[in-house]
PDB file of C-alpha atoms and ligand atoms in Angstrom:
ATOM      1  CA  MET A 246       0.147  -0.342   0.376  1.00 86.00           C
ATOM      2  CA  SER A 247       1.057   3.612  -1.046  1.00 92.00           C
ATOM      3  CA  ALA A 248       2.283   6.004   2.147  1.00 95.00           C
ATOM      4  CA  LEU A 249       0.831   8.922  -0.482  1.00 97.00           C
ATOM      5  CA  GLU A 250      -1.378   9.065  -3.515  1.00 97.00           C
ATOM      6  CA  LEU A 251      -2.725  11.679  -4.545  1.00 98.00           C
ATOM      7  CA  SER A 252      -4.877  11.303  -8.229  1.00 98.00           C
ATOM      8  CA  ARG A 253      -6.205  13.875 -10.278  1.00 98.00           C
ATOM      9  CA  VAL A 254      -5.482  16.590  -7.495  1.00 98.00           C
ATOM     10  CA  SER A 255      -6.447  20.003  -8.449  1.00 98.00           C
ATOM     11  CA  LYS A 256      -6.662  23.279  -6.327  1.00 98.00           C
ATOM     12  CA  VAL A 257      -8.600  26.386  -7.721  1.00 97.00           C
ATOM     13  CA  TYR A 258      -8.363  29.085  -5.371  1.00 96.00           C
ATOM     14  CA  GLY A 259     -11.012  32.183  -5.983  1.00 93.00           C
ATOM     15  CA  SER A 260     -13.390  32.084  -8.465  1.00 91.00           C
ATOM     16  CA  GLY A 261     -14.487  34.314 -11.457  1.00 90.00           C
ATOM     17  CA  ALA A 262     -11.107  36.803 -12.953  1.00 90.00           C
ATOM     18  CA  GLY A 263      -9.519  36.297  -9.738  1.00 92.00           C
ATOM     19  CA  GLU A 264      -9.624  32.322  -9.985  1.00 95.00           C
ATOM     20  CA  VAL A 265      -6.051  30.931  -9.344  1.00 95.00           C
ATOM     21  CA  HIS A 266      -5.376  27.024 -10.186  1.00 97.00           C
ATOM     22  CA  ALA A 267      -2.953  26.602  -7.847  1.00 97.00           C
ATOM     23  CA  LEU A 268      -2.801  22.994  -9.049  1.00 98.00           C
ATOM     24  CA  ARG A 269      -4.068  21.450 -12.186  1.00 98.00           C
ATOM     25  CA  GLY A 270      -4.711  17.740 -12.816  1.00 97.00           C
ATOM     26  CA  VAL A 271      -1.657  16.030  -9.736  1.00 98.00           C
ATOM     27  CA  ASP A 272      -0.600  12.252 -10.180  1.00 97.00           C
ATOM     28  CA  LEU A 273       1.907  11.255  -7.338  1.00 97.00           C
ATOM     29  CA  ILE A 274       2.681   8.110  -5.495  1.00 96.00           C
ATOM     30  CA  VAL A 275       4.997   7.911  -2.517  1.00 96.00           C
ATOM     31  CA  GLU A 276       5.693   3.947  -1.115  1.00 95.00           C
ATOM     32  CA  PRO A 277       6.666   4.048   2.239  1.00 95.00           C
ATOM     33  CA  GLY A 278      10.036   4.486   2.791  1.00 94.00           C
ATOM     34  CA  GLU A 279      11.267   6.722  -0.154  1.00 95.00           C
ATOM     35  CA  LEU A 280      12.089  10.127   0.254  1.00 95.00           C
ATOM     36  CA  VAL A 281      11.167  12.911  -3.261  1.00 96.00           C
ATOM     37  CA  ALA A 282      11.922  15.940  -3.332  1.00 95.00           C
ATOM     38  CA  VAL A 283       9.560  18.687  -5.028  1.00 96.00           C
ATOM     39  CA  MET A 284      11.470  21.932  -6.720  1.00 95.00           C
ATOM     40  CA  GLY A 285       9.785  24.199  -9.087  1.00 94.00           C
ATOM     41  CA  PRO A 286       9.829  27.560  -9.229  1.00 94.00           C
ATOM     42  CA  SER A 287       7.489  30.389  -6.793  1.00 93.00           C
ATOM     43  CA  GLY A 288       4.313  30.403  -7.169  1.00 95.00           C
ATOM     44  CA  SER A 289       4.145  26.660  -9.013  1.00 96.00           C
ATOM     45  CA  GLY A 290       2.327  25.269  -6.584  1.00 96.00           C
ATOM     46  CA  LYS A 291       4.281  23.435  -3.851  1.00 95.00           C
ATOM     47  CA  SER A 292       3.300  24.516  -0.684  1.00 93.00           C
ATOM     48  CA  THR A 293      -0.295  24.114  -1.990  1.00 96.00           C
ATOM     49  CA  LEU A 294       0.694  20.450  -2.672  1.00 97.00           C
ATOM     50  CA  LEU A 295       2.018  19.602   1.134  1.00 95.00           C
ATOM     51  CA  THR A 296      -0.727  21.029   2.312  1.00 94.00           C
ATOM     52  CA  ILE A 297      -3.447  19.117   0.503  1.00 96.00           C
ATOM     53  CA  ALA A 298      -1.029  15.843   1.578  1.00 96.00           C
ATOM     54  CA  GLY A 299      -1.422  16.747   4.790  1.00 94.00           C
ATOM     55  CA  SER A 300      -5.061  17.000   4.767  1.00 94.00           C
ATOM     56  CA  LEU A 301      -4.862  21.098   6.453  1.00 92.00           C
ATOM     57  CA  GLU A 302      -6.552  21.772   2.442  1.00 94.00           C
ATOM     58  CA  GLU A 303      -9.110  19.926   0.146  1.00 95.00           C
ATOM     59  CA  PRO A 304      -8.247  19.586  -3.147  1.00 97.00           C
ATOM     60  CA  SER A 305     -10.931  21.214  -5.610  1.00 97.00           C
ATOM     61  CA  ARG A 306     -11.336  17.732  -7.400  1.00 97.00           C
ATOM     62  CA  GLY A 307      -9.390  14.543  -7.557  1.00 98.00           C
ATOM     63  CA  GLU A 308      -8.869  12.840  -4.417  1.00 98.00           C
ATOM     64  CA  VAL A 309      -5.539  11.970  -1.828  1.00 97.00           C
ATOM     65  CA  THR A 310      -5.532   8.637   0.344  1.00 97.00           C
ATOM     66  CA  VAL A 311      -2.261   8.483   3.359  1.00 95.00           C
ATOM     67  CA  GLY A 312      -1.652   5.054   3.977  1.00 92.00           C
ATOM     68  CA  GLY A 313      -5.142   3.542   1.916  1.00 92.00           C
ATOM     69  CA  LEU A 314      -7.383   5.921   3.030  1.00 93.00           C
ATOM     70  CA  PRO A 315      -8.816   8.704   1.133  1.00 96.00           C
ATOM     71  CA  LEU A 316      -9.292  11.606   2.643  1.00 96.00           C
ATOM     72  CA  SER A 317     -12.318  12.754   0.875  1.00 96.00           C
ATOM     73  CA  ARG A 318     -13.977   9.677   3.163  1.00 96.00           C
ATOM     74  CA  LEU A 319     -12.992  11.074   6.183  1.00 96.00           C
ATOM     75  CA  SER A 320     -15.122  13.731   8.825  1.00 95.00           C
ATOM     76  CA  ARG A 321     -12.973  15.943  10.071  1.00 93.00           C
ATOM     77  CA  ASN A 322     -12.269  14.726  13.302  1.00 93.00           C
ATOM     78  CA  GLU A 323     -10.682  11.580  11.744  1.00 94.00           C
ATOM     79  CA  LYS A 324      -8.643  14.262   9.483  1.00 94.00           C
ATOM     80  CA  ALA A 325      -8.059  15.159  12.747  1.00 92.00           C
ATOM     81  CA  ALA A 326      -6.771  12.560  14.428  1.00 91.00           C
ATOM     82  CA  LEU A 327      -4.816  11.111  10.999  1.00 92.00           C
ATOM     83  CA  ARG A 328      -2.575  14.408  11.150  1.00 90.00           C
ATOM     84  CA  ARG A 329      -1.716  13.808  15.109  1.00 87.00           C
ATOM     85  CA  ARG A 330      -0.962  10.391  14.414  1.00 88.00           C
ATOM     86  CA  ALA A 331       0.588   9.369  10.847  1.00 91.00           C
ATOM     87  CA  ILE A 332       1.233  12.968   9.602  1.00 93.00           C
ATOM     88  CA  GLY A 333       4.541  14.832  10.150  1.00 91.00           C
ATOM     89  CA  TYR A 334       4.723  18.281   9.404  1.00 89.00           C
ATOM     90  CA  VAL A 335       7.903  20.027   9.696  1.00 86.00           C
ATOM     91  CA  PHE A 336       7.280  23.827   8.753  1.00 79.00           C
ATOM     92  CA  GLN A 337       9.771  26.252   7.095  1.00 75.00           C
ATOM     93  CA  ASP A 338       9.624  28.583  10.353  1.00 72.00           C
ATOM     94  CA  PHE A 339       9.699  25.534  12.650  1.00 75.00           C
ATOM     95  CA  ASN A 340       6.547  26.564  14.941  1.00 84.00           C
ATOM     96  CA  LEU A 341       8.246  25.282  18.012  1.00 92.00           C
ATOM     97  CA  LEU A 342       6.242  26.717  21.176  1.00 94.00           C
ATOM     98  CA  ALA A 343       8.351  28.883  22.995  1.00 95.00           C
ATOM     99  CA  GLY A 344       7.523  28.207  26.166  1.00 96.00           C
ATOM    100  CA  LEU A 345       7.772  24.517  25.979  1.00 97.00           C
ATOM    101  CA  THR A 346      11.335  22.586  26.764  1.00 97.00           C
ATOM    102  CA  ALA A 347      12.366  20.233  23.687  1.00 97.00           C
ATOM    103  CA  ALA A 348      11.326  17.638  24.595  1.00 97.00           C
ATOM    104  CA  GLU A 349       7.570  19.076  25.670  1.00 97.00           C
ATOM    105  CA  ASN A 350       7.404  20.198  22.183  1.00 96.00           C
ATOM    106  CA  VAL A 351       7.961  16.717  21.187  1.00 95.00           C
ATOM    107  CA  SER A 352       5.622  15.169  22.476  1.00 95.00           C
ATOM    108  CA  LEU A 353       2.885  17.456  22.395  1.00 93.00           C
ATOM    109  CA  PRO A 354       1.221  16.027  19.586  1.00 89.00           C
ATOM    110  CA  LEU A 355       0.905  12.229  21.195  1.00 92.00           C
ATOM    111  CA  GLU A 356      -0.092  14.105  24.409  1.00 93.00           C
ATOM    112  CA  LEU A 357      -3.148  15.811  22.418  1.00 89.00           C
ATOM    113  CA  ASP A 358      -4.101  12.488  20.799  1.00 87.00           C
ATOM    114  CA  GLY A 359      -4.490  11.203  24.456  1.00 91.00           C
ATOM    115  CA  ALA A 360      -1.152   9.553  25.171  1.00 93.00           C
ATOM    116  CA  PRO A 361      -0.542   9.182  28.735  1.00 95.00           C
ATOM    117  CA  ILE A 362       2.248  11.832  29.604  1.00 94.00           C
ATOM    118  CA  ARG A 363       4.486   9.283  30.625  1.00 95.00           C
ATOM    119  CA  THR A 364       4.551   7.584  27.342  1.00 95.00           C
ATOM    120  CA  ALA A 365       4.439  10.364  25.289  1.00 95.00           C
ATOM    121  CA  ARG A 366       7.829  11.726  27.102  1.00 96.00           C
ATOM    122  CA  ALA A 367       9.238   8.257  26.780  1.00 96.00           C
ATOM    123  CA  ALA A 368       8.653   8.788  22.946  1.00 94.00           C
ATOM    124  CA  ALA A 369       9.897  11.843  22.870  1.00 95.00           C
ATOM    125  CA  LEU A 370      12.429  11.570  24.380  1.00 96.00           C
ATOM    126  CA  ALA A 371      13.222   8.477  22.172  1.00 92.00           C
ATOM    127  CA  ALA A 372      12.729  11.050  19.114  1.00 90.00           C
ATOM    128  CA  LEU A 373      15.490  13.346  20.253  1.00 93.00           C
ATOM    129  CA  GLU A 374      17.887  10.779  20.923  1.00 91.00           C
ATOM    130  CA  ARG A 375      18.104   9.500  17.156  1.00 83.00           C
ATOM    131  CA  LEU A 376      18.669  13.236  16.275  1.00 83.00           C
ATOM    132  CA  ASP A 377      21.689  13.989  18.739  1.00 86.00           C
ATOM    133  CA  LEU A 378      19.300  16.396  21.287  1.00 92.00           C
ATOM    134  CA  ALA A 379      19.418  13.726  24.157  1.00 91.00           C
ATOM    135  CA  GLY A 380      20.840  16.646  26.342  1.00 95.00           C
ATOM    136  CA  ASP A 381      19.368  18.953  25.159  1.00 96.00           C
ATOM    137  CA  ALA A 382      15.643  17.687  25.861  1.00 97.00           C
ATOM    138  CA  ASP A 383      14.935  20.168  29.090  1.00 97.00           C
ATOM    139  CA  ARG A 384      16.016  23.147  27.022  1.00 98.00           C
ATOM    140  CA  PHE A 385      13.915  25.580  25.584  1.00 97.00           C
ATOM    141  CA  PRO A 386      13.540  26.758  21.691  1.00 95.00           C
ATOM    142  CA  ASP A 387      15.459  30.068  22.234  1.00 95.00           C
ATOM    143  CA  ASP A 388      18.217  28.694  24.302  1.00 96.00           C
ATOM    144  CA  LEU A 389      19.042  26.598  21.313  1.00 94.00           C
ATOM    145  CA  SER A 390      20.729  27.080  17.540  1.00 89.00           C
ATOM    146  CA  GLY A 391      18.850  26.854  14.367  1.00 84.00           C
ATOM    147  CA  GLY A 392      20.716  23.639  13.944  1.00 83.00           C
ATOM    148  CA  GLU A 393      19.229  22.355  16.676  1.00 89.00           C
ATOM    149  CA  ARG A 394      15.690  24.207  16.788  1.00 90.00           C
ATOM    150  CA  GLN A 395      15.219  22.538  13.652  1.00 85.00           C
ATOM    151  CA  ARG A 396      15.986  19.211  14.379  1.00 88.00           C
ATOM    152  CA  VAL A 397      13.512  19.309  16.958  1.00 93.00           C
ATOM    153  CA  ALA A 398      11.167  20.275  15.022  1.00 91.00           C
ATOM    154  CA  ILE A 399      12.048  17.195  13.335  1.00 88.00           C
ATOM    155  CA  ALA A 400      11.650  14.714  15.852  1.00 90.00           C
ATOM    156  CA  ARG A 401       8.580  15.993  16.788  1.00 92.00           C
ATOM    157  CA  ALA A 402       7.666  15.699  13.023  1.00 90.00           C
ATOM    158  CA  VAL A 403       8.196  11.823  13.190  1.00 86.00           C
ATOM    159  CA  VAL A 404       7.374  10.932  16.955  1.00 89.00           C
ATOM    160  CA  GLY A 405       5.242   7.942  17.422  1.00 85.00           C
ATOM    161  CA  GLN A 406       4.467   6.289  14.716  1.00 82.00           C
ATOM    162  CA  ARG A 407       4.041   8.289  11.431  1.00 87.00           C
ATOM    163  CA  HIS A 408       3.926   7.266   8.506  1.00 89.00           C
ATOM    164  CA  LEU A 409       4.469  10.557   6.322  1.00 94.00           C
ATOM    165  CA  LEU A 410       7.044  12.915   6.862  1.00 94.00           C
ATOM    166  CA  LEU A 411       6.265  16.168   4.919  1.00 94.00           C
ATOM    167  CA  ALA A 412       8.618  18.938   4.900  1.00 91.00           C
ATOM    168  CA  ASP A 413       7.849  22.732   3.947  1.00 89.00           C
ATOM    169  CA  GLU A 414      12.305  23.897   3.135  1.00 82.00           C
ATOM    170  CA  PRO A 415      13.352  22.459   5.619  1.00 74.00           C
ATOM    171  CA  SER A 416      16.793  23.931   5.304  1.00 69.00           C
ATOM    172  CA  GLY A 417      15.611  26.808   4.516  1.00 68.00           C
ATOM    173  CA  ALA A 418      16.642  29.424   7.346  1.00 64.00           C
ATOM    174  CA  LEU A 419      19.763  27.158   7.892  1.00 66.00           C
ATOM    175  CA  ASP A 420      22.944  27.527   6.095  1.00 70.00           C
ATOM    176  CA  SER A 421      23.919  24.531   4.046  1.00 71.00           C
ATOM    177  CA  VAL A 422      25.842  22.875   6.430  1.00 69.00           C
ATOM    178  CA  ASN A 423      23.274  22.150   8.240  1.00 69.00           C
ATOM    179  CA  GLY A 424      20.348  22.430   5.507  1.00 73.00           C
ATOM    180  CA  GLU A 425      22.856  19.243   4.714  1.00 79.00           C
ATOM    181  CA  SER A 426      22.312  17.610   7.985  1.00 75.00           C
ATOM    182  CA  VAL A 427      18.613  18.263   8.273  1.00 77.00           C
ATOM    183  CA  MET A 428      18.620  16.165   4.532  1.00 83.00           C
ATOM    184  CA  ARG A 429      20.533  13.070   6.395  1.00 83.00           C
ATOM    185  CA  LEU A 430      18.285  12.880   8.901  1.00 80.00           C
ATOM    186  CA  VAL A 431      15.286  13.205   6.894  1.00 86.00           C
ATOM    187  CA  ARG A 432      16.892  10.902   4.207  1.00 89.00           C
ATOM    188  CA  GLU A 433      17.700   8.593   7.186  1.00 86.00           C
ATOM    189  CA  THR A 434      13.811   9.058   8.719  1.00 85.00           C
ATOM    190  CA  CYS A 435      12.627   7.689   5.910  1.00 90.00           C
ATOM    191  CA  GLN A 436      15.113   4.290   5.389  1.00 89.00           C
ATOM    192  CA  ALA A 437      13.608   3.208   8.667  1.00 85.00           C
ATOM    193  CA  GLY A 438      10.014   2.748   6.565  1.00 90.00           C
ATOM    194  CA  VAL A 439       8.665   6.313   6.552  1.00 92.00           C
ATOM    195  CA  ALA A 440       7.581   7.966   3.438  1.00 95.00           C
ATOM    196  CA  GLY A 441       8.763  12.112   2.882  1.00 95.00           C
ATOM    197  CA  VAL A 442       8.100  14.996   0.996  1.00 96.00           C
ATOM    198  CA  VAL A 443      10.184  17.727   0.514  1.00 94.00           C
ATOM    199  CA  VAL A 444      10.113  21.244  -0.968  1.00 93.00           C
ATOM    200  CA  THR A 445      13.399  22.063  -1.106  1.00 90.00           C
ATOM    201  CA  HIS A 446      14.645  25.180  -3.733  1.00 86.00           C
ATOM    202  CA  ASP A 447      18.168  23.653  -3.796  1.00 86.00           C
ATOM    203  CA  ALA A 448      19.513  20.766  -6.158  1.00 87.00           C
ATOM    204  CA  GLN A 449      22.194  20.117  -4.521  1.00 86.00           C
ATOM    205  CA  LEU A 450      19.589  18.738  -1.163  1.00 85.00           C
ATOM    206  CA  ALA A 451      16.934  17.727  -3.173  1.00 89.00           C
ATOM    207  CA  SER A 452      19.729  15.029  -4.796  1.00 89.00           C
ATOM    208  CA  TRP A 453      19.105  13.231  -1.178  1.00 89.00           C
ATOM    209  CA  ALA A 454      16.192  12.064  -2.761  1.00 93.00           C
ATOM    210  CA  ASP A 455      15.286   9.022  -4.182  1.00 94.00           C
ATOM    211  CA  ARG A 456      13.012  10.725  -6.965  1.00 94.00           C
ATOM    212  CA  VAL A 457      12.899  14.339  -7.319  1.00 95.00           C
ATOM    213  CA  VAL A 458       9.279  15.801  -9.037  1.00 96.00           C
ATOM    214  CA  PHE A 459       9.770  18.951 -11.187  1.00 96.00           C
ATOM    215  CA  LEU A 460       6.314  21.605 -10.990  1.00 97.00           C
ATOM    216  CA  ARG A 461       5.296  24.918 -13.303  1.00 97.00           C
ATOM    217  CA  ASP A 462       1.989  26.370 -12.855  1.00 97.00           C
ATOM    218  CA  GLY A 463       0.422  23.382 -10.872  1.00 97.00           C
ATOM    219  CA  ARG A 464       1.572  20.376 -13.055  1.00 97.00           C
ATOM    220  CA  ILE A 465       4.339  18.124 -12.726  1.00 95.00           C
ATOM    221  CA  VAL A 466       6.646  18.513 -15.302  1.00 92.00           C
ATOM    222  CA  ASP A 467       8.954  16.447 -15.128  1.00 87.00           C
ATOM    223  CA  GLN A 468      10.706  13.954 -12.973  1.00 86.00           C
ATOM    224  CA  THR A 469      14.007  11.946 -12.661  1.00 87.00           C
ATOM    225  CA  ALA A 470      13.829   8.636 -12.581  1.00 72.00           C
ATOM    226  CA  ARG A 471      12.493   6.120  -9.300  1.00 61.00           C
ATOM    227  CA  PRO A 472      15.414   4.056  -9.084  1.00 57.00           C
ATOM    228  CA  ASP A 473      14.701   0.301  -9.923  1.00 60.00           C
ATOM    229  CA  GLY A 474      13.349  -1.564  -6.912  1.00 56.00           C
ATOM    230  CA  PRO A 475      14.653  -5.844  -6.250  1.00 55.00           C
ATOM    231  CA  GLU A 476      12.333  -6.101  -8.612  1.00 59.00           C
ATOM    232  CA  SER A 477      13.675  -5.083 -12.035  1.00 58.00           C
ATOM    233  CA  LEU A 478      16.217  -8.130 -11.095  1.00 59.00           C
ATOM    234  CA  LEU A 479      13.420  -9.931 -11.758  1.00 62.00           C
ATOM    235  CA  GLU A 480      12.533  -9.041 -15.092  1.00 57.00           C
ATOM    236  CA  THR A 481      16.180  -8.932 -16.364  1.00 51.00           C
ATOM    237  CA  GLY A 482      17.434 -12.416 -15.888  1.00 48.00           C
ATOM    238  CA  PRO A 483      18.558 -14.336 -18.872  1.00 52.00           C
ATOM    239  CA  ALA A 484      16.453 -14.620 -21.671  1.00 49.00           C
ATOM    240  CA  ARG A 485      15.045 -17.936 -22.158  1.00 48.00           C
TER     241      ARG A 485
HETATM  242  P1  ADP B 526       5.074  27.371  -4.276  1.00 86.80           P
HETATM  243  O1  ADP B 526       5.032  26.896  -3.130  1.00 86.80           O
HETATM  244  O2  ADP B 526       5.447  26.525  -5.223  1.00 86.80           O
HETATM  245  O3  ADP B 526       5.402  28.872  -4.141  1.00 86.80           O
HETATM  246  P2  ADP B 526       1.666  27.538  -3.878  1.00 86.80           P
HETATM  247  O4  ADP B 526       1.332  26.604  -3.681  1.00 86.80           O
HETATM  248  O5  ADP B 526       2.478  28.483  -2.198  1.00 86.80           O
HETATM  249  O6  ADP B 526       3.469  28.191  -4.603  1.00 86.80           O
HETATM  250  O7  ADP B 526       1.122  28.478  -4.714  1.00 86.80           O
HETATM  251  C1  ADP B 526       1.043  28.462  -5.790  1.00 86.80           C
HETATM  252  C2  ADP B 526      -0.565  29.530  -6.375  1.00 86.80           C
HETATM  253  O8  ADP B 526      -1.508  29.530  -5.997  1.00 86.80           O
HETATM  254  C3  ADP B 526       0.209  30.725  -6.262  1.00 86.80           C
HETATM  255  O9  ADP B 526      -0.152  31.717  -7.434  1.00 86.80           O
HETATM  256  C4  ADP B 526      -0.498  31.402  -4.970  1.00 86.80           C
HETATM  257  O10 ADP B 526      -0.385  32.916  -4.605  1.00 86.80           O
HETATM  258  C5  ADP B 526      -1.463  30.985  -4.930  1.00 86.80           C
HETATM  259  N1  ADP B 526      -2.068  30.736  -3.332  1.00 86.80           N
HETATM  260  C6  ADP B 526      -1.910  29.643  -2.725  1.00 86.80           C
HETATM  261  N2  ADP B 526      -2.547  30.000  -1.579  1.00 86.80           N
HETATM  262  C7  ADP B 526      -3.413  30.405  -2.124  1.00 86.80           C
HETATM  263  C8  ADP B 526      -4.656  31.546  -0.710  1.00 86.80           C
HETATM  264  N3  ADP B 526      -4.494  30.705   0.160  1.00 86.80           N
HETATM  265  N4  ADP B 526      -5.499  31.473  -1.875  1.00 86.80           N
HETATM  266  C9  ADP B 526      -5.639  32.025  -2.685  1.00 86.80           C
HETATM  267  N5  ADP B 526      -4.164  31.606  -3.130  1.00 86.80           N
HETATM  268  C10 ADP B 526      -3.345  30.772  -2.893  1.00 86.80           C
END
């Protein structure tokens, strides 16, 4: 089952003369463990694609399926639960809550979902440790560097049992060394079975992805080939 599937997804903002076609018939499938980078000029629909994939907005036409669940068939509450449990979102400006420690920021989605505080904290500490932040659990965002804050944001996006990681320019506010390490972390997270979609302007960072999708005027105009999976070995056996 695909982690994310967009089929014939279109998004129109406004109406009449002010109509903007942000997405036009986008088809995209992301498998568990796969990392897809989305590139394209400003205004080409990249952020719209992420917000629709993350169920934060509804498409005007087409269907989005997350982990086999068609979003159009879910109620508002079911979608909110899916976002808390299955979808991690890394925003450009991190969106950490200044009054909460790193561990509290990371455990928040689990607590909002009803997990007991102890369970949520244990999961948060595990996520922070995976991101090399074990020693920073009780520090506040203002006391962390930009790179550390970004890693906390990623920890929050992958805490618990997430299947889908969506990141909008996760390295946008970082220098190139930190930007590179963020992509490495996203890559590692995906290798653990999470499907990732990352918007980036930086071709160097996009090269960390399994596949790069290019958007222009709301359409996918090009994409790099998906690397051959193990099944390709079966197809290319000796001729019989
Ligand atoms: P990108 O992320 O590639 O810069 P966006 O997805 O933000 O592109 O925007 C695609 C198009 O949709 C742009 O023309 C933008 O102005 C328009 N757009 C995005 N969000 C809205 C909105 N909430 N209301 C109206 N127009 C929007």
